[in-house]
């Protein structure tokens, strides 16, 4: 918004309460983003909304839950290579109020505790979607209460019946659950609930994006600001078209009524792995919350890995610092292996060395964050570079042998490295990290001593 | 009701259509799309991505047991293996000449000719023949395979910066397609296509393998390289218009997550489910980026991806 446009929304009384001599001067500062519009105490509610809406990002940042939150939105691009994707979609698991409460409690605990480690990070699931399958208010509010007392993860409350939704909100609104959902029939009651309980609201409209935008406008005119969209896409790979249209409307057309995160339900796909494949599609293409029907670590671990991959900032290769890393408390007689500083390469080999229980030294070369083969192809993991790194970190004074294990993928540099390091024995290790444990057991004692 | 104008890109370019097979054999055409994957509202997508199934010319020694047992005894015989892959729904067979590798059998031109001829007469779908990735050896076995397959329009790879002249000349002479391979870089991919173009190989006779990173092991690099290549192509850059092929099975089944059955944390889940999901998610993610041919290994993955792609054709 320009200063003049903002000025038109101001009271134009020049009351100076904002600290500026005139409303126009204040408007100019707001337009330059030097001061916040909230400094004007006389601003009407409507004007405040107009100005805030104009200054908010193309996809609004929405936060669900209280202690551990799902934060989604604020995305600025269609393709990750254009900049990066910022807020990983929340992966939540559906629970129905027709399930036995004892089963629910153990499942909720299991999912809340579930985590898997990858490249030094702990990956986990983000919450639950509670479905009112019973059509009964007591069952639903009981489920909401039980889940809330057994997890600190956020919850989506799923019922199309406002009175039933209210019964669950009465019990758990303090946890700031996501209300699912306002539709064309119940939107007035659901909107009122979202306002009364200060909770984010999903707007569901499967008829088309125009109809969805229209319903969002009605809801936001009533004062609801935190909105999640459900365009009701089918369980099909063609759902990418609707998800892409929504993202383009928000980012390229700056269309505010569709500038909110999206919830998807790949869980209605036929099988467990098909559900995972559709969820994978929604991770790459634009979902904010993904509701899964299954919790099975064999598909969850791959999905969490994919989410990490896609949301990695492409502008910053993940690197570890060059240097020599002691693993399993090595001595001066322990083996020395060399690798590159690409984090994935480092964590793969370091993990395998650790689990082999073999004490050893891992030397990490600075290659600008490239994997072994890529670094070699780019001339950044050469015999000269490795020799230089050995000297740089004074390896020769910390070990009493002169053997070094190089990755199997760069077996070709063995000869050159022996020339660079007179008196050293260069051993060609396995190509894959997972084979290093066996390699050390079989080869280290035998070969290194000769 | 608000009137919505859905933003539609007016792309100037489209992906080359590359045809494999034909001449009495079933043909498969890949590429030809004038928009990004699944965006039927914006352009035409005449051919769905093709599913290629990898077969090796000798029993693999580095495949995990679960993968081998999914195929059974056919892995001992490339011809029966190829027939079985057709039954499981392959659109294309990828024959990997593993035994020609200097350290894995060092078989020669004669053996390559024989296995290629036998497979071509046993199946009626197109064939892609991949060598050993040892340049000197590939010059021997791929060129022999090319001769024996004359007229069948197979694809030959890998065609890299060190051997592209020989492979391109052989493709031109025998009516085949080259599989160009570059290491995960948009400019290198484009550069090799330019070189191939300069030696006279039309780009509708090229598939491009931008190097596949599997889920958890560089997938995001491959994903963005493919998206960038596709966008460059649709924007009108002719040297990026070659269809993309990804060796998904090979990369996925190499990783610990697909292989390890012991000493792993419970949070990794059941081995078979995890391994098949690993391959399936790698495949679907790279198809979403724009891959036109996915080379797979497990029969169940073939079934899953086929199901998804057949469904995706209807709109």
XYZ file of C-alpha atoms in Angstrom:
765
model
C 0.000 0.000 0.000
C 1.192 3.507 -0.723
C 1.307 6.240 1.923
C -1.723 7.925 0.357
C -3.735 4.690 0.397
C -2.890 4.197 4.067
C -3.700 7.845 4.802
C -7.215 7.332 3.439
C -7.795 4.648 6.087
C -6.601 6.869 8.971
C -8.931 9.090 11.076
C -7.301 12.250 9.535
C -7.626 14.145 12.849
C -3.895 14.884 13.248
C -4.259 14.019 16.956
C -0.463 13.364 17.233
C -1.026 10.410 19.609
C 1.114 8.264 17.304
C 4.041 10.615 17.854
C 3.909 12.166 14.377
C 2.701 15.724 13.681
C 0.113 14.680 11.059
C -1.773 11.604 9.901
C -0.124 11.960 6.501
C 3.388 11.941 7.992
C 2.473 8.828 9.969
C 1.018 7.136 6.854
C 4.266 7.776 4.959
C 6.309 6.127 7.711
C 3.953 3.141 7.803
C 4.251 2.748 4.037
C 8.046 2.654 4.368
C 7.583 -0.033 7.046
C 9.468 2.158 9.549
C 6.644 2.180 12.097
C 3.763 -0.155 12.818
C 0.155 0.782 12.096
C -0.787 -0.233 15.655
C 0.678 3.090 16.921
C -2.558 4.800 15.816
C -5.000 4.461 18.754
C -7.961 5.861 16.833
C -7.816 3.430 13.917
C -11.124 1.742 13.109
C -11.280 -2.037 13.202
C -12.085 -2.161 9.500
C -9.160 0.071 8.507
C -6.782 -1.952 10.623
C -7.874 -5.111 8.828
C -7.484 -3.541 5.409
C -3.976 -2.301 6.161
C -2.828 -5.493 7.819
C -4.227 -7.588 4.996
C -2.357 -5.465 2.476
C 0.922 -5.816 4.305
C 0.741 -9.495 5.137
C 2.771 -12.072 3.190
C 1.105 -13.780 0.192
C 0.429 -16.892 2.269
C -0.461 -16.033 5.834
C 1.566 -17.636 8.618
C -0.816 -19.750 10.698
C 0.006 -21.329 14.007
C -1.913 -24.253 15.490
C -1.536 -25.636 18.998
C -0.044 -24.222 22.135
C 3.107 -25.818 23.528
C 4.420 -27.620 20.441
C 3.056 -25.725 17.474
C 2.465 -26.383 13.829
C 3.522 -23.210 12.025
C 2.755 -23.110 8.333
C 2.455 -20.537 5.566
C 4.675 -17.551 4.788
C 5.864 -19.278 1.635
C 7.080 -16.982 -1.107
C 7.923 -19.163 -4.125
C 6.480 -21.891 -6.334
C 9.749 -23.792 -6.772
C 12.268 -24.483 -4.041
C 15.205 -23.537 -6.294
C 13.837 -19.988 -6.608
C 14.646 -19.381 -2.939
C 13.561 -22.025 -0.445
C 10.456 -23.449 1.198
C 10.231 -22.204 4.776
C 7.627 -23.981 6.893
C 7.477 -27.759 6.688
C 3.947 -29.124 6.381
C 2.526 -30.641 9.551
C 2.056 -34.404 9.301
C -0.815 -35.458 11.563
C -2.528 -38.802 12.144
C -6.302 -39.299 12.092
C -8.039 -40.774 15.143
C -11.789 -41.460 15.259
C -14.078 -41.077 18.254
C -15.401 -44.582 17.574
C -12.036 -46.116 18.534
C -11.521 -47.641 21.991
C -10.103 -44.987 24.321
C -7.403 -47.324 25.632
C -6.188 -47.905 22.077
C -6.308 -44.184 21.450
C -4.185 -43.412 24.487
C -1.473 -45.891 23.566
C -1.465 -44.712 19.935
C -1.286 -41.057 20.978
C 1.627 -41.791 23.289
C 3.426 -43.849 20.682
C 3.063 -41.159 18.014
C 3.999 -38.337 20.403
C 7.154 -40.217 21.394
C 8.036 -41.301 17.875
C 11.197 -39.763 16.499
C 13.890 -40.805 14.090
C 17.362 -39.353 13.782
C 18.810 -38.272 10.476
C 21.886 -36.104 9.693
C 21.996 -35.093 13.330
C 18.356 -33.966 13.399
C 15.404 -35.498 15.215
C 12.424 -35.918 12.910
C 8.935 -36.429 14.279
C 5.209 -36.246 13.573
C 3.258 -33.107 14.408
C -0.193 -33.879 15.735
C -3.576 -35.539 15.456
C -6.804 -35.077 13.521
C -9.741 -36.148 15.680
C -12.753 -37.188 13.680
C -16.311 -37.145 14.950
C -17.363 -40.372 13.273
C -19.871 -41.209 16.023
C -21.932 -38.075 15.346
C -22.179 -37.892 19.112
C -21.059 -34.874 21.154
C -20.045 -36.750 24.307
C -17.844 -39.224 22.449
C -16.155 -36.427 20.550
C -15.479 -34.138 23.505
C -14.273 -37.121 25.523
C -11.818 -38.038 22.758
C -10.587 -34.446 22.530
C -10.068 -34.328 26.274
C -8.254 -37.667 26.429
C -5.933 -36.803 23.540
C -5.231 -33.366 24.978
C -4.199 -34.831 28.317
C -1.883 -37.383 26.688
C 0.080 -35.220 24.263
C 1.423 -31.726 23.823
C 1.121 -31.990 20.034
C -1.531 -29.881 18.248
C -4.924 -31.226 17.257
C -7.377 -30.768 14.384
C -11.009 -31.150 15.517
C -13.091 -32.645 12.703
C -16.872 -32.327 12.860
C -19.336 -30.633 10.549
C -21.823 -30.174 13.407
C -21.321 -26.855 15.253
C -22.907 -28.025 18.528
C -20.609 -31.069 18.596
C -17.612 -28.871 17.732
C -18.558 -26.592 20.606
C -18.590 -29.497 23.072
C -14.986 -30.349 22.159
C -13.882 -26.707 22.149
C -15.341 -26.262 25.638
C -12.841 -28.856 26.806
C -9.752 -28.111 24.707
C -9.917 -24.585 23.238
C -7.025 -23.516 25.475
C -4.783 -25.802 23.357
C -5.689 -23.778 20.277
C -6.856 -26.644 18.051
C -7.691 -26.163 14.378
C -11.438 -26.242 13.755
C -12.385 -28.429 10.787
C -14.463 -27.177 9.087
C -16.711 -24.324 8.060
C -18.686 -25.227 4.930
C -21.373 -23.436 2.946
C -24.119 -24.669 5.302
C -22.576 -24.227 8.756
C -20.121 -21.383 8.208
C -21.908 -18.818 10.345
C -21.959 -21.032 13.444
C -18.423 -22.301 12.873
C -17.153 -18.757 12.349
C -18.744 -17.737 15.626
C -17.038 -20.654 17.393
C -13.648 -19.680 15.923
C -14.153 -16.114 17.166
C -15.467 -17.096 20.607
C -12.724 -19.631 21.271
C -9.911 -17.791 19.428
C -9.038 -20.829 17.318
C -7.945 -21.118 13.679
C -10.681 -22.223 11.277
C -10.631 -24.444 8.196
C -12.834 -23.400 5.293
C -14.005 -26.383 3.247
C -15.476 -25.879 -0.210
C -15.020 -28.571 -2.856
C -17.121 -26.941 -5.600
C -14.315 -24.839 -7.026
C -11.777 -22.179 -6.161
C -14.179 -19.280 -6.819
C -16.668 -20.778 -4.384
C -13.867 -21.407 -1.891
C -12.650 -17.805 -2.177
C -16.180 -16.539 -1.705
C -16.679 -18.544 1.474
C -13.275 -17.404 2.819
C -14.310 -13.801 2.243
C -17.538 -14.283 4.185
C -15.650 -15.878 7.059
C -12.911 -13.255 7.156
C -15.407 -10.400 6.962
C -16.796 -11.708 10.242
C -13.346 -11.252 11.746
C -11.644 -14.649 11.498
C -7.983 -14.096 10.581
C -6.379 -17.497 10.956
C -7.717 -19.652 8.153
C -6.751 -22.982 6.581
C -8.111 -23.924 3.150
C -9.597 -27.263 2.179
C -10.398 -27.282 -1.544
C -11.619 -30.873 -1.170
C -9.161 -32.346 -3.644
C -9.603 -35.984 -4.642
C -7.137 -38.718 -3.678
C -5.392 -38.556 -7.010
C -2.150 -37.339 -8.444
C -4.104 -34.872 -10.525
C -4.701 -32.987 -7.266
C -1.420 -31.206 -8.105
C -3.385 -29.019 -10.512
C -5.640 -27.538 -7.798
C -2.762 -27.233 -5.329
C -0.656 -25.437 -7.964
C -3.527 -23.121 -8.868
C -3.966 -22.169 -5.216
C -0.244 -21.484 -4.793
C -0.141 -19.392 -7.960
C -3.256 -17.443 -6.952
C -1.618 -16.599 -3.633
C 1.897 -15.825 -4.848
C 1.631 -14.651 -8.458
C -1.802 -13.009 -8.293
C -1.512 -11.877 -4.627
C -5.082 -13.047 -4.188
C -5.631 -12.609 -0.463
C -8.722 -14.783 -0.041
C -6.725 -17.807 -1.154
C -3.511 -16.770 0.602
C -3.687 -19.360 3.370
C -2.092 -22.766 3.982
C -3.909 -25.845 2.660
C -4.972 -29.073 4.393
C -5.002 -32.368 2.447
C -6.202 -35.915 3.145
C -4.109 -38.465 1.247
C -5.266 -41.073 3.783
C -8.252 -42.058 1.681
C -5.949 -43.623 -0.905
C -6.260 -47.354 -1.373
C -3.235 -48.752 0.452
C -0.635 -47.734 3.006
C 2.118 -47.088 0.463
C -0.266 -45.312 -1.911
C -1.201 -43.036 0.972
C 2.517 -42.354 1.496
C 3.019 -41.627 -2.216
C 0.160 -39.139 -2.263
C 1.423 -37.551 0.960
C 4.844 -37.278 -0.722
C 3.233 -35.423 -3.606
C 1.560 -33.034 -1.165
C 4.882 -32.433 0.623
C 6.523 -31.361 -2.646
C 3.484 -29.556 -3.975
C 2.123 -27.153 -1.512
C 0.238 -28.733 1.402
C 0.422 -27.082 4.841
C -1.176 -29.872 6.878
C -1.314 -33.484 5.720
C -3.734 -35.834 7.472
C -2.647 -39.487 7.373
C -4.944 -42.401 8.166
C -2.068 -44.724 9.043
C 0.784 -44.607 11.491
C 3.379 -47.102 10.325
C 7.079 -46.306 10.871
C 7.990 -48.063 7.596
C 6.226 -45.305 5.636
C 6.541 -42.482 8.186
C 10.355 -42.556 8.207
C 10.574 -42.161 4.399
C 7.977 -39.348 4.504
C 9.824 -37.437 7.234
C 13.040 -37.850 5.230
C 11.363 -36.493 2.115
C 10.007 -33.502 4.004
C 13.497 -32.750 5.294
C 14.978 -33.085 1.773
C 12.450 -30.819 0.082
C 12.573 -28.148 2.805
C 16.384 -28.034 2.879
C 17.544 -24.576 1.836
C 19.029 -25.062 -1.655
C 21.176 -21.949 -1.229
C 23.146 -23.501 1.617
C 24.712 -26.900 1.076
C 24.676 -28.625 4.424
C 28.312 -28.949 5.436
C 30.360 -30.087 8.367
C 33.598 -28.345 9.278
C 36.794 -29.795 7.855
C 39.013 -31.426 10.454
C 39.787 -34.708 12.122
C 36.935 -36.328 14.058
C 37.631 -38.963 16.741
C 35.140 -41.837 16.694
C 34.796 -44.458 19.448
C 37.696 -43.044 21.445
C 40.583 -43.735 19.043
C 44.252 -44.251 19.975
C 47.362 -43.424 17.992
C 47.221 -46.934 16.535
C 43.617 -46.539 15.304
C 42.750 -46.452 11.600
C 42.469 -43.199 9.669
C 39.789 -42.760 7.004
C 39.140 -39.723 4.823
C 35.882 -38.341 3.426
C 34.312 -35.062 2.276
C 32.477 -32.337 4.188
C 29.018 -32.894 2.640
C 26.909 -33.449 5.743
C 25.122 -36.448 4.342
C 28.396 -38.102 3.413
C 29.855 -37.315 6.811
C 26.850 -38.538 8.804
C 26.565 -41.725 6.726
C 30.178 -42.732 7.268
C 30.406 -41.458 10.851
C 27.228 -43.363 11.750
C 28.590 -46.574 10.291
C 31.937 -46.158 12.004
C 30.199 -45.565 15.313
C 28.019 -48.640 15.019
C 31.032 -50.725 13.988
C 32.444 -50.016 17.471
C 35.874 -49.714 15.822
C 37.895 -46.806 17.288
C 39.104 -44.640 14.393
C 39.927 -41.188 13.086
C 37.740 -39.656 10.396
C 39.423 -36.909 8.407
C 37.017 -34.501 6.707
C 38.262 -32.550 3.666
C 36.900 -29.157 2.679
C 35.193 -29.653 -0.718
C 32.557 -26.957 -0.394
C 29.924 -29.449 0.741
C 30.061 -32.018 -2.060
C 29.651 -35.787 -1.909
C 32.683 -37.985 -2.634
C 32.091 -38.630 -6.314
C 30.816 -35.140 -7.109
C 33.739 -33.557 -5.258
C 36.204 -35.758 -7.131
C 34.572 -34.914 -10.484
C 34.750 -31.220 -9.611
C 38.455 -31.479 -8.756
C 37.849 -30.725 -5.087
C 38.644 -34.125 -3.612
C 42.025 -34.763 -5.165
C 45.215 -36.410 -3.924
C 46.775 -32.978 -3.465
C 43.818 -31.731 -1.440
C 43.817 -34.788 0.822
C 47.594 -34.538 1.370
C 47.233 -30.866 2.212
C 44.460 -31.609 4.714
C 46.628 -34.244 6.401
C 49.372 -31.647 6.869
C 46.931 -28.910 7.868
C 45.580 -30.944 10.793
C 48.958 -32.390 11.742
C 47.707 -35.959 11.437
C 51.189 -37.503 11.305
C 51.899 -36.426 14.875
C 48.693 -37.896 16.252
C 48.933 -41.401 14.866
C 51.844 -43.817 14.951
C 51.088 -45.552 11.645
C 51.104 -44.311 8.050
C 47.979 -45.845 6.540
C 44.961 -43.979 5.187
C 41.670 -45.406 3.915
C 40.124 -43.585 0.940
C 36.518 -44.070 -0.266
C 36.095 -46.836 -2.866
C 34.562 -44.371 -5.311
C 37.890 -42.572 -5.667
C 40.071 -45.681 -6.009
C 41.678 -43.997 -9.040
C 43.543 -41.475 -6.883
C 45.415 -44.176 -4.927
C 48.606 -43.829 -6.964
C 48.634 -40.046 -6.955
C 48.023 -39.949 -3.228
C 50.934 -42.305 -2.601
C 53.110 -39.898 -4.586
C 51.822 -36.948 -2.567
C 52.401 -38.774 0.724
C 55.790 -40.521 0.554
C 56.008 -43.404 3.006
C 52.224 -43.714 3.397
C 50.135 -46.715 2.491
C 46.889 -45.824 0.749
C 44.099 -48.352 1.275
C 40.998 -48.375 -0.921
C 37.929 -48.659 1.281
C 34.431 -49.768 0.275
C 32.237 -47.682 -2.040
C 29.297 -47.606 0.341
C 29.445 -46.319 3.906
C 27.508 -49.276 5.234
C 30.312 -51.667 4.304
C 33.035 -49.856 6.283
C 32.522 -51.906 9.467
C 33.146 -55.194 7.682
C 35.996 -53.674 5.758
C 37.778 -52.609 8.938
C 37.299 -56.010 10.526
C 38.627 -57.839 7.495
C 41.291 -55.520 6.148
C 42.610 -53.168 8.772
C 44.685 -55.564 10.882
C 45.790 -57.553 7.863
C 46.756 -54.837 5.422
C 47.689 -51.852 7.516
C 50.470 -53.639 9.307
C 52.209 -54.564 6.069
C -19.195 -14.517 -6.672
C -15.619 -13.262 -7.173
C -14.299 -13.900 -10.629
C -11.053 -15.826 -10.426
C -8.470 -15.767 -13.132
C -6.284 -18.788 -12.608
C -2.758 -17.812 -13.674
C -1.723 -19.910 -16.660
C 1.819 -19.860 -18.036
C 2.079 -19.389 -21.773
C 5.044 -21.678 -22.228
C 6.965 -21.274 -25.468
C 8.686 -24.653 -25.542
C 7.837 -28.269 -25.089
C 9.727 -31.462 -24.328
C 10.955 -33.440 -27.335
C 9.016 -36.600 -28.116
C 11.415 -39.527 -28.155
C 10.259 -42.825 -29.600
C 11.693 -46.202 -28.628
C 10.863 -49.482 -30.363
C 8.563 -49.603 -33.357
C 9.348 -51.397 -36.621
C 7.268 -54.428 -35.646
C 8.019 -54.012 -31.972
C 5.644 -52.181 -29.619
C 6.690 -48.570 -29.410
C 6.841 -46.255 -26.423
C 6.913 -42.492 -26.868
C 8.092 -40.345 -23.974
C 8.098 -36.580 -23.554
C 6.044 -34.215 -25.689
C 4.479 -32.328 -22.785
C 3.957 -28.575 -23.004
C 3.509 -27.988 -19.280
C 4.799 -29.244 -15.934
C 3.769 -32.663 -14.577
C 0.052 -33.231 -13.869
C -0.938 -29.659 -14.873
C -3.555 -30.710 -17.424
C -5.323 -27.337 -17.138
C -2.345 -25.589 -18.676
C -0.994 -27.653 -21.535
C -0.977 -31.039 -23.150
C 0.675 -34.116 -21.660
C 0.400 -36.625 -24.508
C 2.506 -39.372 -22.916
C 2.546 -40.448 -19.301
C 5.982 -41.181 -17.768
C 7.214 -44.627 -18.813
C 8.113 -47.377 -16.362
C 11.348 -49.155 -17.179
C 12.375 -52.254 -15.243
C 16.014 -53.097 -14.695
C 17.338 -56.519 -15.661
C 20.994 -57.506 -15.370
C 22.874 -59.851 -17.678
C 23.992 -61.970 -14.753
C 22.705 -62.654 -11.263
C 23.317 -59.501 -9.192
C 25.753 -59.951 -6.329
C 25.021 -56.651 -4.612
C 21.208 -56.733 -4.413
C 19.614 -57.309 -1.020
C 17.971 -60.674 -0.487
C 14.455 -59.207 -0.262
C 14.794 -57.676 -3.693
C 16.228 -60.827 -5.240
C 13.569 -63.045 -3.706
C 10.803 -60.794 -5.049
C 11.982 -61.896 -8.519
C 12.883 -65.486 -7.675
C 14.931 -67.698 -9.953
C 14.562 -65.541 -13.054
C 17.458 -63.358 -11.877
C 19.756 -66.185 -12.984
C 18.655 -65.794 -16.596
C 18.288 -62.365 -18.207
C 15.804 -63.604 -20.824
C 13.367 -65.111 -18.301
C 13.908 -62.079 -16.118
C 12.970 -59.717 -18.946
C 9.862 -61.787 -19.757
C 8.839 -61.664 -16.097
C 9.333 -57.890 -16.004
C 6.994 -57.559 -18.995
C 4.400 -59.612 -17.084
C 4.753 -57.286 -14.108
C 3.897 -54.296 -16.259
C 7.165 -52.848 -17.589
C 6.768 -50.417 -20.495
C 10.485 -50.702 -21.265
C 13.237 -53.137 -20.230
C 16.577 -51.732 -19.096
C 19.335 -54.268 -19.645
C 22.410 -53.548 -17.567
C 25.534 -55.224 -19.018
C 26.974 -55.889 -15.587
C 29.103 -58.874 -16.567
C 31.160 -56.750 -18.944
C 32.608 -54.724 -16.082
C 36.362 -55.396 -15.859
C 36.015 -56.393 -12.200
C 32.736 -58.260 -12.518
C 33.327 -60.746 -15.295
C 34.916 -58.687 -18.048
C 32.754 -60.343 -20.719
C 33.119 -58.912 -24.198
C 31.341 -57.859 -27.363
C 30.267 -61.375 -28.244
C 28.463 -61.966 -24.958
C 26.827 -58.542 -25.177
C 25.578 -59.253 -28.714
C 24.185 -62.567 -27.630
C 22.240 -61.377 -24.611
C 20.858 -58.361 -26.482
C 19.736 -60.514 -29.415
C 18.098 -63.058 -27.124
C 16.208 -60.453 -25.131
C 15.082 -58.593 -28.227
C 13.588 -61.766 -29.636
C 12.017 -62.781 -26.308
C 10.125 -59.544 -25.632
C 8.104 -57.178 -27.794
C 8.599 -53.968 -25.780
C 11.472 -51.484 -26.235
C 14.907 -51.968 -24.731
C 17.387 -49.612 -23.090
C 20.932 -51.000 -22.850
C 23.246 -49.609 -20.188
C 26.933 -50.478 -20.087
C 29.492 -50.650 -17.332
C 30.317 -46.944 -17.045
C 33.940 -47.859 -17.801
C 34.528 -45.867 -20.993
C 36.865 -48.247 -22.855
C 34.713 -51.242 -22.031
C 31.512 -49.484 -23.038
C 33.036 -48.573 -26.372
C 33.395 -52.285 -26.954
C 30.137 -53.727 -25.624
C 27.703 -50.874 -26.291
C 28.833 -50.507 -29.882
C 28.450 -54.254 -30.394
C 24.980 -54.133 -28.824
C 24.130 -51.214 -31.073
C 25.039 -53.177 -34.210
C 23.092 -56.269 -33.289
C 20.011 -54.193 -32.362
C 20.059 -52.204 -35.611
C 16.611 -51.000 -36.602
C 15.010 -51.814 -33.236
C 15.449 -48.283 -31.900
C 16.869 -49.207 -28.527
C 18.493 -46.630 -26.237
C 22.213 -46.864 -25.425
C 23.961 -45.462 -22.392
C 25.589 -44.040 -20.629
C 26.731 -41.435 -23.079
C 29.025 -39.057 -21.175
C 31.430 -36.265 -22.029
C 34.220 -38.819 -22.577
C 32.491 -41.131 -25.049
C 29.710 -39.101 -26.590
C 31.180 -39.062 -30.098
C 31.355 -42.839 -30.353
C 27.902 -43.413 -28.869
C 26.292 -40.669 -30.959
C 27.829 -42.010 -34.167
C 26.638 -45.511 -33.387
C 23.110 -44.297 -32.570
C 22.977 -42.411 -35.860
C 24.284 -45.379 -37.841
C 21.891 -47.904 -36.324
C 18.831 -45.791 -35.619
C 19.040 -45.740 -31.826
C 18.580 -43.267 -28.981
C 21.424 -42.144 -26.679
C 21.099 -41.953 -22.885
C 23.182 -38.865 -22.043
C 24.352 -38.689 -18.446
C 25.706 -35.690 -16.525
C 26.493 -35.160 -12.821
C 23.594 -33.271 -11.209
C 24.049 -29.898 -12.864
C 21.793 -27.938 -15.198
C 24.641 -26.392 -17.182
C 26.530 -29.651 -17.626
C 23.323 -31.309 -18.834
C 22.790 -28.568 -21.346
C 26.420 -28.636 -22.437
C 26.374 -32.362 -23.237
C 23.166 -31.911 -25.228
C 24.896 -29.150 -27.199
C 27.856 -31.443 -27.906
C 25.529 -34.212 -29.081
C 23.644 -31.750 -31.240
C 26.915 -30.525 -32.751
C 27.988 -34.012 -33.791
C 24.687 -34.357 -35.610
C 22.539 -36.372 -33.216
C 19.043 -34.856 -33.279
C 17.723 -34.229 -29.784
C 14.675 -36.388 -30.428
C 17.201 -39.224 -30.244
C 18.399 -38.325 -26.733
C 17.181 -39.192 -23.238
C 18.954 -37.322 -20.441
C 19.940 -38.810 -17.089
C 20.841 -35.886 -14.797
C 22.137 -38.371 -12.140
C 19.668 -39.621 -9.606
C 19.947 -38.998 -5.886
C 17.608 -41.229 -3.907
C 15.407 -40.207 -1.029
C 17.652 -39.101 1.828
C 20.753 -39.168 -0.378
C 20.643 -36.093 -2.543
C 17.066 -36.393 -3.828
C 16.557 -32.663 -3.396
C 19.432 -31.893 -5.772
C 18.041 -34.112 -8.508
C 14.557 -32.757 -7.849
C 15.608 -29.154 -8.378
C 17.916 -29.911 -11.332
C 14.997 -31.594 -13.116
C 12.561 -28.790 -12.260
C 15.048 -26.223 -13.542
C 15.686 -28.195 -16.744
C 11.940 -28.531 -17.350
C 11.292 -24.837 -16.760
C 14.215 -23.906 -19.064
C 12.797 -26.237 -21.701
C 9.259 -24.850 -21.413
C 10.653 -21.322 -21.535
C 12.079 -22.203 -24.930
C 15.692 -23.289 -24.404
C 16.068 -25.949 -27.095
C 19.133 -27.569 -25.545
C 17.171 -28.594 -22.444
C 14.251 -30.209 -24.263
C 15.390 -33.831 -23.957
C 13.145 -36.126 -21.876
C 14.557 -37.096 -18.471
C 15.375 -40.631 -17.340
C 16.135 -41.490 -13.678
C 17.784 -44.649 -12.344
C 15.603 -44.801 -9.262
C 15.826 -48.490 -8.391
C 19.608 -48.568 -8.534
C 19.984 -45.561 -6.238
C 17.244 -46.511 -3.763
C 18.316 -50.112 -3.277
C 21.907 -49.056 -2.648
C 21.001 -47.229 0.542
C 21.156 -48.598 4.032
C 17.439 -47.917 4.560
C 16.634 -50.374 1.779
C 19.231 -52.983 2.691
C 19.747 -53.207 6.412
C 17.651 -55.739 8.275
C 19.616 -55.888 11.504
C 20.871 -53.447 14.081
C 18.515 -50.668 13.080
C 16.260 -48.562 15.310
C 12.568 -49.613 15.617
C 11.570 -46.151 14.366
C 12.704 -47.260 10.901
C 9.768 -49.665 10.721
C 9.389 -52.964 8.875
C 12.148 -53.587 6.354
C 10.148 -54.522 3.255
C 7.596 -51.753 3.722
C 10.359 -49.204 4.269
C 12.439 -50.355 1.299
C 9.515 -50.342 -1.155
C 8.338 -46.973 0.169
C 11.902 -45.658 -0.267
C 11.902 -46.607 -3.946
C 8.280 -45.502 -4.495
C 8.735 -42.078 -2.906
C 11.956 -41.483 -4.836
C 10.080 -42.367 -8.022
C 6.993 -40.287 -7.383
C 8.979 -37.257 -6.259
C 11.137 -37.267 -9.393
C 8.055 -37.846 -11.575
C 6.568 -34.775 -9.878
C 9.728 -32.867 -10.790
C 9.389 -33.960 -14.428
C 11.101 -37.303 -14.991
C 9.833 -38.988 -18.176
C 11.293 -42.476 -17.625
C 11.723 -44.096 -14.211
C 13.943 -47.166 -13.999
C 12.706 -49.360 -11.140
C 13.784 -52.584 -9.462
C 11.076 -54.040 -7.213
C 7.942 -55.589 -8.810
C 5.692 -54.056 -6.151
C 7.064 -50.570 -6.878
C 6.349 -51.146 -10.567
C 2.758 -52.028 -9.706
C 2.314 -49.009 -7.400
C 3.782 -46.463 -9.797
C 1.884 -47.915 -12.745
C -1.383 -47.633 -10.831
C -0.732 -44.009 -9.977
C 0.301 -43.072 -13.516
C -2.624 -44.840 -15.191
C -4.968 -43.012 -12.863
C -3.130 -39.746 -13.521
C -3.791 -40.066 -17.255
C -7.533 -39.703 -16.679
C -8.644 -36.195 -16.015
